[in-house]
mmCIF file of C-alpha atoms and ligand atoms in Angstrom:
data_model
loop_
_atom_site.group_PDB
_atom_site.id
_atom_site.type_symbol
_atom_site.label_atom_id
_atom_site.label_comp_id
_atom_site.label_asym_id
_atom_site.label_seq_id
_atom_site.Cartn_x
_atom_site.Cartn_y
_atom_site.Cartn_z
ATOM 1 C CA UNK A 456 -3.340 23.668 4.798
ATOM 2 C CA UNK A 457 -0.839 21.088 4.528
ATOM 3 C CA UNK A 458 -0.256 18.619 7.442
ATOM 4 C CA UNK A 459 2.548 16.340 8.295
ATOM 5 C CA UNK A 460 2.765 14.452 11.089
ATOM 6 C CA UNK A 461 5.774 12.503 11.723
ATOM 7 C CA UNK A 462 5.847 9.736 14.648
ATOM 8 C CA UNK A 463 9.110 8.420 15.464
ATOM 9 C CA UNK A 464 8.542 4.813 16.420
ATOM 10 C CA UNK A 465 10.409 3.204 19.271
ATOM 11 C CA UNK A 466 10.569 -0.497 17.555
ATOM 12 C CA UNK A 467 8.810 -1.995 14.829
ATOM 13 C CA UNK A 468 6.099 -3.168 17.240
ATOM 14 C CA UNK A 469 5.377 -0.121 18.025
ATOM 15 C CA UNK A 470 5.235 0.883 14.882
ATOM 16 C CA UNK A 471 2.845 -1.436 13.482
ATOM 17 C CA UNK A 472 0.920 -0.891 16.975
ATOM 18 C CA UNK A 473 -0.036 3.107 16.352
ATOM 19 C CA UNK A 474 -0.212 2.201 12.563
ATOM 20 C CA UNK A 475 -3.020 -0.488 13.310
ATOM 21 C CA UNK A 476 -4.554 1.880 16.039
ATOM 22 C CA UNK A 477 -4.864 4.914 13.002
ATOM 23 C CA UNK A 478 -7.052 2.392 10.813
ATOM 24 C CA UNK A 479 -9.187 0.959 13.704
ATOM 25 C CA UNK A 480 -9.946 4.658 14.580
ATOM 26 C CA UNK A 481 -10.888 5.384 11.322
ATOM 27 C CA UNK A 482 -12.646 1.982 11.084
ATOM 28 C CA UNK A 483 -14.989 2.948 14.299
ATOM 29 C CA UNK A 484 -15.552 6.303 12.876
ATOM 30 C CA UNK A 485 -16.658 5.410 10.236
ATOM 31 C CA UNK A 486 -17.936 1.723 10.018
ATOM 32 C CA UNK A 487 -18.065 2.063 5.923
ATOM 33 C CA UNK A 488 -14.337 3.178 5.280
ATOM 34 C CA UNK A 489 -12.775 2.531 2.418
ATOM 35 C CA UNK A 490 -9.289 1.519 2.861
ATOM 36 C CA UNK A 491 -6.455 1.731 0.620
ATOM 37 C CA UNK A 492 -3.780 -0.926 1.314
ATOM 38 C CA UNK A 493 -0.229 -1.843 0.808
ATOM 39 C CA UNK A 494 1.337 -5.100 1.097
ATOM 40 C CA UNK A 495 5.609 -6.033 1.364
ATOM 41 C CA UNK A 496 7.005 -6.934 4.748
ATOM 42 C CA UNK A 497 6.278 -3.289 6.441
ATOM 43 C CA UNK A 498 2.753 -3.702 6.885
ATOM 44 C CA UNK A 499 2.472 -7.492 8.070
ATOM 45 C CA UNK A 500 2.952 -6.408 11.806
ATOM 46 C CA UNK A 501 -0.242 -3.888 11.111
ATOM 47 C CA UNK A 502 -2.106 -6.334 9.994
ATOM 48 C CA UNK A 503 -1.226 -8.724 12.779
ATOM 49 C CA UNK A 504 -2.567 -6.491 15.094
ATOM 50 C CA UNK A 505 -5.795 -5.966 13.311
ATOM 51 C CA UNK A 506 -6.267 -9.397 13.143
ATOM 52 C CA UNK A 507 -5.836 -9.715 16.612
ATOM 53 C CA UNK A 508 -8.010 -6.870 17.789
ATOM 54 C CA UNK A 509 -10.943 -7.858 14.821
ATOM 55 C CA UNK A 510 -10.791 -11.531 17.017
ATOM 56 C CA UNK A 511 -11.287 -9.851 20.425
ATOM 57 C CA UNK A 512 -14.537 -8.158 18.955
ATOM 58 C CA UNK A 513 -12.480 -4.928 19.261
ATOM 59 C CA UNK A 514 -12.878 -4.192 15.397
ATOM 60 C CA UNK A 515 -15.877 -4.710 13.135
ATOM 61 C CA UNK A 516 -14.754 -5.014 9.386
ATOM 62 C CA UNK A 517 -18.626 -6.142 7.892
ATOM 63 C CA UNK A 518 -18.813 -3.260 6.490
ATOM 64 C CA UNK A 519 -15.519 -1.937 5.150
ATOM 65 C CA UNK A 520 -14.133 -2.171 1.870
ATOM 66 C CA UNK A 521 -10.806 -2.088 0.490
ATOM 67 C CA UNK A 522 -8.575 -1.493 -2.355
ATOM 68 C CA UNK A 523 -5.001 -2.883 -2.610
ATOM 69 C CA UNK A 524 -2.695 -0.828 -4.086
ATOM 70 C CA UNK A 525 -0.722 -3.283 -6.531
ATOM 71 C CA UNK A 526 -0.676 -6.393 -8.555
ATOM 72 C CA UNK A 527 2.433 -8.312 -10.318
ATOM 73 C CA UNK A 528 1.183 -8.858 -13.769
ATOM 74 C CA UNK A 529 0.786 -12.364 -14.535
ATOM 75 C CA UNK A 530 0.485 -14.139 -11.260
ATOM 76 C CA UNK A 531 -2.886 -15.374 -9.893
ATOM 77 C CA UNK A 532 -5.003 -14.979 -7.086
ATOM 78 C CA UNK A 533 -3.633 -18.411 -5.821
ATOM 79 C CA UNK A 534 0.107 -17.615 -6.652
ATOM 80 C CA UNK A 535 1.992 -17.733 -3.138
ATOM 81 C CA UNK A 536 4.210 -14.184 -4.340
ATOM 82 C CA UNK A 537 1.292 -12.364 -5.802
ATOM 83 C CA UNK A 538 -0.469 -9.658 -3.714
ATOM 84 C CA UNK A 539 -4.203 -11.283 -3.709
ATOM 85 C CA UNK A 540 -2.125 -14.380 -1.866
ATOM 86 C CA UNK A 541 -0.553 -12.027 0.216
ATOM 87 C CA UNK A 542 -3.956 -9.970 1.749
ATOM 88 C CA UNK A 543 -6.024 -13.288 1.926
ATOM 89 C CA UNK A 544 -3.381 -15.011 3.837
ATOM 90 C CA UNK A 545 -2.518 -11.935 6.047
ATOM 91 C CA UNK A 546 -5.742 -10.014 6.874
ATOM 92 C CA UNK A 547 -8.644 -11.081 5.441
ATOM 93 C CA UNK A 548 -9.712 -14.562 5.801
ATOM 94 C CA UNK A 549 -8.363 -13.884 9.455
ATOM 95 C CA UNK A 550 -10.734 -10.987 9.603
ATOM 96 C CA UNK A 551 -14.608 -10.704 9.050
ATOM 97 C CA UNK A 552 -14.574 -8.443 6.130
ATOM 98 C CA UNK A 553 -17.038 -9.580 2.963
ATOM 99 C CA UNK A 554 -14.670 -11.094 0.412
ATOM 100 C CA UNK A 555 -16.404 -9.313 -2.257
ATOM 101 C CA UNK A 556 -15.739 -6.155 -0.151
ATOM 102 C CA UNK A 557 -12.292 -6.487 -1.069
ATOM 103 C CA UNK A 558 -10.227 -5.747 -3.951
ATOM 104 C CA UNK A 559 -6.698 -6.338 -5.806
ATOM 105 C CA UNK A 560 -5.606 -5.400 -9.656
ATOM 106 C CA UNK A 561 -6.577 -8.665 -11.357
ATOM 107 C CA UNK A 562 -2.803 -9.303 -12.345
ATOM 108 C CA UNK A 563 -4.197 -12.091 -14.959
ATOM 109 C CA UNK A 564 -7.045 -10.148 -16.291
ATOM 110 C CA UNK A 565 -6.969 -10.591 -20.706
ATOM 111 C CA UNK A 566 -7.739 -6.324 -20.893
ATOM 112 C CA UNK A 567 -5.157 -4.617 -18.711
ATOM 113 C CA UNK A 568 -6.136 -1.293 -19.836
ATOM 114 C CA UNK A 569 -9.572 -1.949 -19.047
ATOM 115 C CA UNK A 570 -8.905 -3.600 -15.756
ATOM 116 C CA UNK A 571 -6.695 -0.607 -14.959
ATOM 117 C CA UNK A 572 -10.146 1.691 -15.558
ATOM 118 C CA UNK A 573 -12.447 -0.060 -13.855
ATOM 119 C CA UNK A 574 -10.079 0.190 -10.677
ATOM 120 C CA UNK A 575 -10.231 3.786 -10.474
ATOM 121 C CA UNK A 576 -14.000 4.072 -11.738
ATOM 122 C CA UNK A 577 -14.812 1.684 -9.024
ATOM 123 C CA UNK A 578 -12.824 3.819 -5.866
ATOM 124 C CA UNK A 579 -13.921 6.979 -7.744
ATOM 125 C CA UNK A 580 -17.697 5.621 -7.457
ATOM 126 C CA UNK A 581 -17.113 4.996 -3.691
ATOM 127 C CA UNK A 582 -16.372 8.541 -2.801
ATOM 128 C CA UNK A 583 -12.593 7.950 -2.808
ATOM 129 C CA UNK A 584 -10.253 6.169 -0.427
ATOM 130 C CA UNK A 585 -10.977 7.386 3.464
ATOM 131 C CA UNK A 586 -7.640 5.799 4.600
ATOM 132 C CA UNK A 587 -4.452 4.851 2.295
ATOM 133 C CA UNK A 588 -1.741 2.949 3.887
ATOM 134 C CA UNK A 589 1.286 2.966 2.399
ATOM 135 C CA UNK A 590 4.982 1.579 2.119
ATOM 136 C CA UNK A 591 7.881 3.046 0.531
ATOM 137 C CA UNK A 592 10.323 1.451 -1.397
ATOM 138 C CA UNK A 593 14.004 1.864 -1.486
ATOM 139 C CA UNK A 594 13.980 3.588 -4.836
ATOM 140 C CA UNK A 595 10.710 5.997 -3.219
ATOM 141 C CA UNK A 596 8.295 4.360 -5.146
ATOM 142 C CA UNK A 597 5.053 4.129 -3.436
ATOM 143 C CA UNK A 598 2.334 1.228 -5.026
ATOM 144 C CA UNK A 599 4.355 0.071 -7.486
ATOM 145 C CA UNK A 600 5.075 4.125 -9.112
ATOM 146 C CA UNK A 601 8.528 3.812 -10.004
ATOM 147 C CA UNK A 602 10.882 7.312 -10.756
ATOM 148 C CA UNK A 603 9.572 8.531 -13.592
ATOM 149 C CA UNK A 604 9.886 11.330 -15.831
ATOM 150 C CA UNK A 605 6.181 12.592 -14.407
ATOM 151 C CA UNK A 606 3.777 11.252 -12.534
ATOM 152 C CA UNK A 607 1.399 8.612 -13.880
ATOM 153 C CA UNK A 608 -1.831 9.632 -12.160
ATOM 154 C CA UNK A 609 -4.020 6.703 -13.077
ATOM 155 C CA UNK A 610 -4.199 3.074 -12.283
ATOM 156 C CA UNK A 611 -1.426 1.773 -14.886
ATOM 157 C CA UNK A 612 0.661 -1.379 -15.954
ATOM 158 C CA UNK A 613 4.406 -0.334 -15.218
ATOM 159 C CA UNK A 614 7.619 -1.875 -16.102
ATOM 160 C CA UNK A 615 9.371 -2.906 -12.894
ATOM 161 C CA UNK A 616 12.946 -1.163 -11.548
ATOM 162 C CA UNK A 617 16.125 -3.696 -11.570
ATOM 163 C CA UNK A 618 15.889 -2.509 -7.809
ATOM 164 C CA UNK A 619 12.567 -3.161 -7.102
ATOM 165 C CA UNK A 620 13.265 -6.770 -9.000
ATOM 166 C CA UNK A 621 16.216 -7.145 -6.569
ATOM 167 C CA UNK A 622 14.249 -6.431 -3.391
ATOM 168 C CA UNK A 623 11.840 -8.110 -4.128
ATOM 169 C CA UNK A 624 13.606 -11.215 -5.377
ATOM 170 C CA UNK A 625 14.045 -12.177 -1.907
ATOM 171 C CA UNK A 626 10.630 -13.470 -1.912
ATOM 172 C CA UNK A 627 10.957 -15.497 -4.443
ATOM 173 C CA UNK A 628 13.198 -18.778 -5.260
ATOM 174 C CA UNK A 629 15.805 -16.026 -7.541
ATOM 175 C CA UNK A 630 15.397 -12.442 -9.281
ATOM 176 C CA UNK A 631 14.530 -14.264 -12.688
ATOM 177 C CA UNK A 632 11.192 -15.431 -11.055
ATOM 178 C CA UNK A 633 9.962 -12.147 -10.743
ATOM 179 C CA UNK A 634 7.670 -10.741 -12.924
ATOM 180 C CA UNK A 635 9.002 -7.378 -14.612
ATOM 181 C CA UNK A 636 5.186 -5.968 -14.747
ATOM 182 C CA UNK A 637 2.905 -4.974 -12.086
ATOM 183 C CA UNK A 638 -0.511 -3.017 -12.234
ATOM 184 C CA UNK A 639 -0.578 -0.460 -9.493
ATOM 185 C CA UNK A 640 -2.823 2.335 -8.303
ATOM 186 C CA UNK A 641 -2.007 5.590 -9.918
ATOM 187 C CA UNK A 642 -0.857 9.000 -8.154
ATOM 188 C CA UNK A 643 -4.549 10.441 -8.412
ATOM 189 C CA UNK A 644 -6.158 7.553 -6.155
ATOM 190 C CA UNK A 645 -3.390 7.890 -3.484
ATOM 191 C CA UNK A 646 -3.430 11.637 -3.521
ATOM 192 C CA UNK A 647 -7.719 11.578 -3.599
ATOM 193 C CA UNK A 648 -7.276 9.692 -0.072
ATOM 194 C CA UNK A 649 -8.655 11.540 2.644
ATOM 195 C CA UNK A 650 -6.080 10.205 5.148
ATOM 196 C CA UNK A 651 -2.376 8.691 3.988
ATOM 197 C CA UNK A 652 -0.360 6.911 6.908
ATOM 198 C CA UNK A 653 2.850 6.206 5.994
ATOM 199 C CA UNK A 654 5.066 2.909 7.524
ATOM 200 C CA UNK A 655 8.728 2.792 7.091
ATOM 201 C CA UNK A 656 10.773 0.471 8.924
ATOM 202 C CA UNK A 657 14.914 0.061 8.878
ATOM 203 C CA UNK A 658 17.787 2.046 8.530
ATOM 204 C CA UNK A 659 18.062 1.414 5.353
ATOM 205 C CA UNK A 660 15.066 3.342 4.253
ATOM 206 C CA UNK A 661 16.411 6.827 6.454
ATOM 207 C CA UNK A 662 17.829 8.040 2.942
ATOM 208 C CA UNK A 663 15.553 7.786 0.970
ATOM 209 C CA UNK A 664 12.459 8.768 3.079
ATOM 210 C CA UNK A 665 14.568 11.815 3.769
ATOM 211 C CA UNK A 666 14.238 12.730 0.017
ATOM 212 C CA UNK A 667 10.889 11.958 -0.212
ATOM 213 C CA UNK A 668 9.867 13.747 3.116
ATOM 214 C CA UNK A 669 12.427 16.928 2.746
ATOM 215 C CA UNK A 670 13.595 17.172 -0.929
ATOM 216 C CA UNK A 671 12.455 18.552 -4.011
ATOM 217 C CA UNK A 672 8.976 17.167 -5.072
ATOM 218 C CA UNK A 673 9.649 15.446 -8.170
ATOM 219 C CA UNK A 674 8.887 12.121 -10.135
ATOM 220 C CA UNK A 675 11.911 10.680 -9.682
ATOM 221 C CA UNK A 676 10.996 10.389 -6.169
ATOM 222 C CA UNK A 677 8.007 8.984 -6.350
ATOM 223 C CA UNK A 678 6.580 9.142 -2.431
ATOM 224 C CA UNK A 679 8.076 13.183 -2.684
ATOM 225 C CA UNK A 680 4.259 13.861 -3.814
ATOM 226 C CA UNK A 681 2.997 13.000 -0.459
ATOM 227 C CA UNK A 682 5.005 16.611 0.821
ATOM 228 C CA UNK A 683 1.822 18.123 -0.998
ATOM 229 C CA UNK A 684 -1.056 15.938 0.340
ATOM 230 C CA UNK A 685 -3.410 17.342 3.317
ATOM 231 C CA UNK A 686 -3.236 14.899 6.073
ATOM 232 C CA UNK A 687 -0.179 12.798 5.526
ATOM 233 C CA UNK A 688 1.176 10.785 9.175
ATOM 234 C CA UNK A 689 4.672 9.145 8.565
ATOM 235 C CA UNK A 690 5.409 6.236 11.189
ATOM 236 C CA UNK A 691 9.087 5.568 10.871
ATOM 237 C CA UNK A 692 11.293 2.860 12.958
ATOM 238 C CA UNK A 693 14.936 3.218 12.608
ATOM 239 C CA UNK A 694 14.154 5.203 9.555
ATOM 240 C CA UNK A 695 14.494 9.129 10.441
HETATM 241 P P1 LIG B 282 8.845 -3.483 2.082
HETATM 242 O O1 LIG B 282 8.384 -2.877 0.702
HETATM 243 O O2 LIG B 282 7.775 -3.127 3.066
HETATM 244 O O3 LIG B 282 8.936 -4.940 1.853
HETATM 245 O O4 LIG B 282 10.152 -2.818 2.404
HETATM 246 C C1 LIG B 282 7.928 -1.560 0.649
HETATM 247 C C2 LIG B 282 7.582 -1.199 -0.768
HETATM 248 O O5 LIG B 282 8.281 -1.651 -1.693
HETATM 249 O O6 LIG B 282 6.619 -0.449 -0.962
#
């Protein structure tokens, strides 16, 4: 049976409040999660609060692992943009996860296609992701699955959107500085997750997370797949 929960935040604290509370419940359930995550600037309050509850001894993290959904291609761990930067500086050094518990596309690694397989063999080996957090992007992708023609369903080097180069040029010094490639998590992994919690924040997400919530399922809406997944919670500020 297919589930959808949709809670309509009251602000974005709140939002990132009963996102963080999902994963910590999941977290205490089971101590050994594996949990898919998502960087951009939607998630940062999430993590903020898992931070903060993981310092109160509220949250134990020695035992979970994770999996980050996407990787620009060609920046390195220590590159202030790139997503490995991102979930050290963020969550995990503030956190007591294992650092070898935790895992990002190597954006830098010389076999990309082999890189790409070892991601999925290595969540596949797990069991599969108990808990995927994601974001959604203005053009629906989710990771970094842009519309397509179909939907790429393993881990994959794709060729960046103009839009997705625009939005996210704001993180960097101008849109020439960002990289056109990415490595990202395919549609099998995010489907496979047990549990998907969706965070969308701003008005400027309503339309498009209308599409991908109520329109036709289709590649060219990336996040439109999630209509078909068992246990799928949308957390929306401003954005329904
Ligand atoms: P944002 O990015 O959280 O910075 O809006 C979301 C995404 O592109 O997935």
């Amino acid at each position: 049976m297919l589930f959808m929960k949709i809670i309509k935040a009251t602000d974005y604290n709140d939002m990132s409040k009963k996102a963080a509370m999902i994963i910590s419940a999941q977290v205490v359930l089971n101590p050994h999660s594996v949990l898919g995550l998502a960087t951009g600037s939607t998630p940062l309050g999430t993590y903020a609060k898992l931070v903060e509850w993981c310092n109160k001894g509220d949250l134990d993290f020695s035992d979970v692992i994770t999996f980050n959904l996407d990787e620009y291609r060609g920046l390195t761990s220590e590159h202030e943009q790139g997503y490995r930067y991102y979930m050290n500086n963020n969550l995990f050094s503030k956190i007591n996860i294992k650092p070898e518990n935790t895992h990002v596309p190597n954006g830098v690694a010389n076999n990309i296609e082999e890189e790409c397989s070892n991601y999925d063999k290595q969540i596949s080996e797990l069991g599969g992701i108990s808990l995927q957090l994601l974001g959604i992007g203005h053009d629906g992708h989710i990771g970094f699955n842009e519309p397509a023609e179909y939907f790429e369903k393993s881990t994959h080097c794709v060729n960046l959107t103009e839009e997705t180069i625009k939005a996210n040029s704001r993180f960097f010094e101008n849109a020439d500085m960002v990289p056109k490639q990415a490595i990202t998590m395919g549609m099998k992994s995010i489907m496979q997750a047990k549990k998907i919690v969706l965070v969308v924040n701003g008005k400027d997400k309503k339309e498009i997370l209308n599409k991908a919530l109520f329109g036709p399922i289709t590649p060219k809406v990336p996040a439109s797949i999630l209509q078909l997944h068992p246990d799928l919670t949308v957390i929306a500020c401003d954005a329904l």
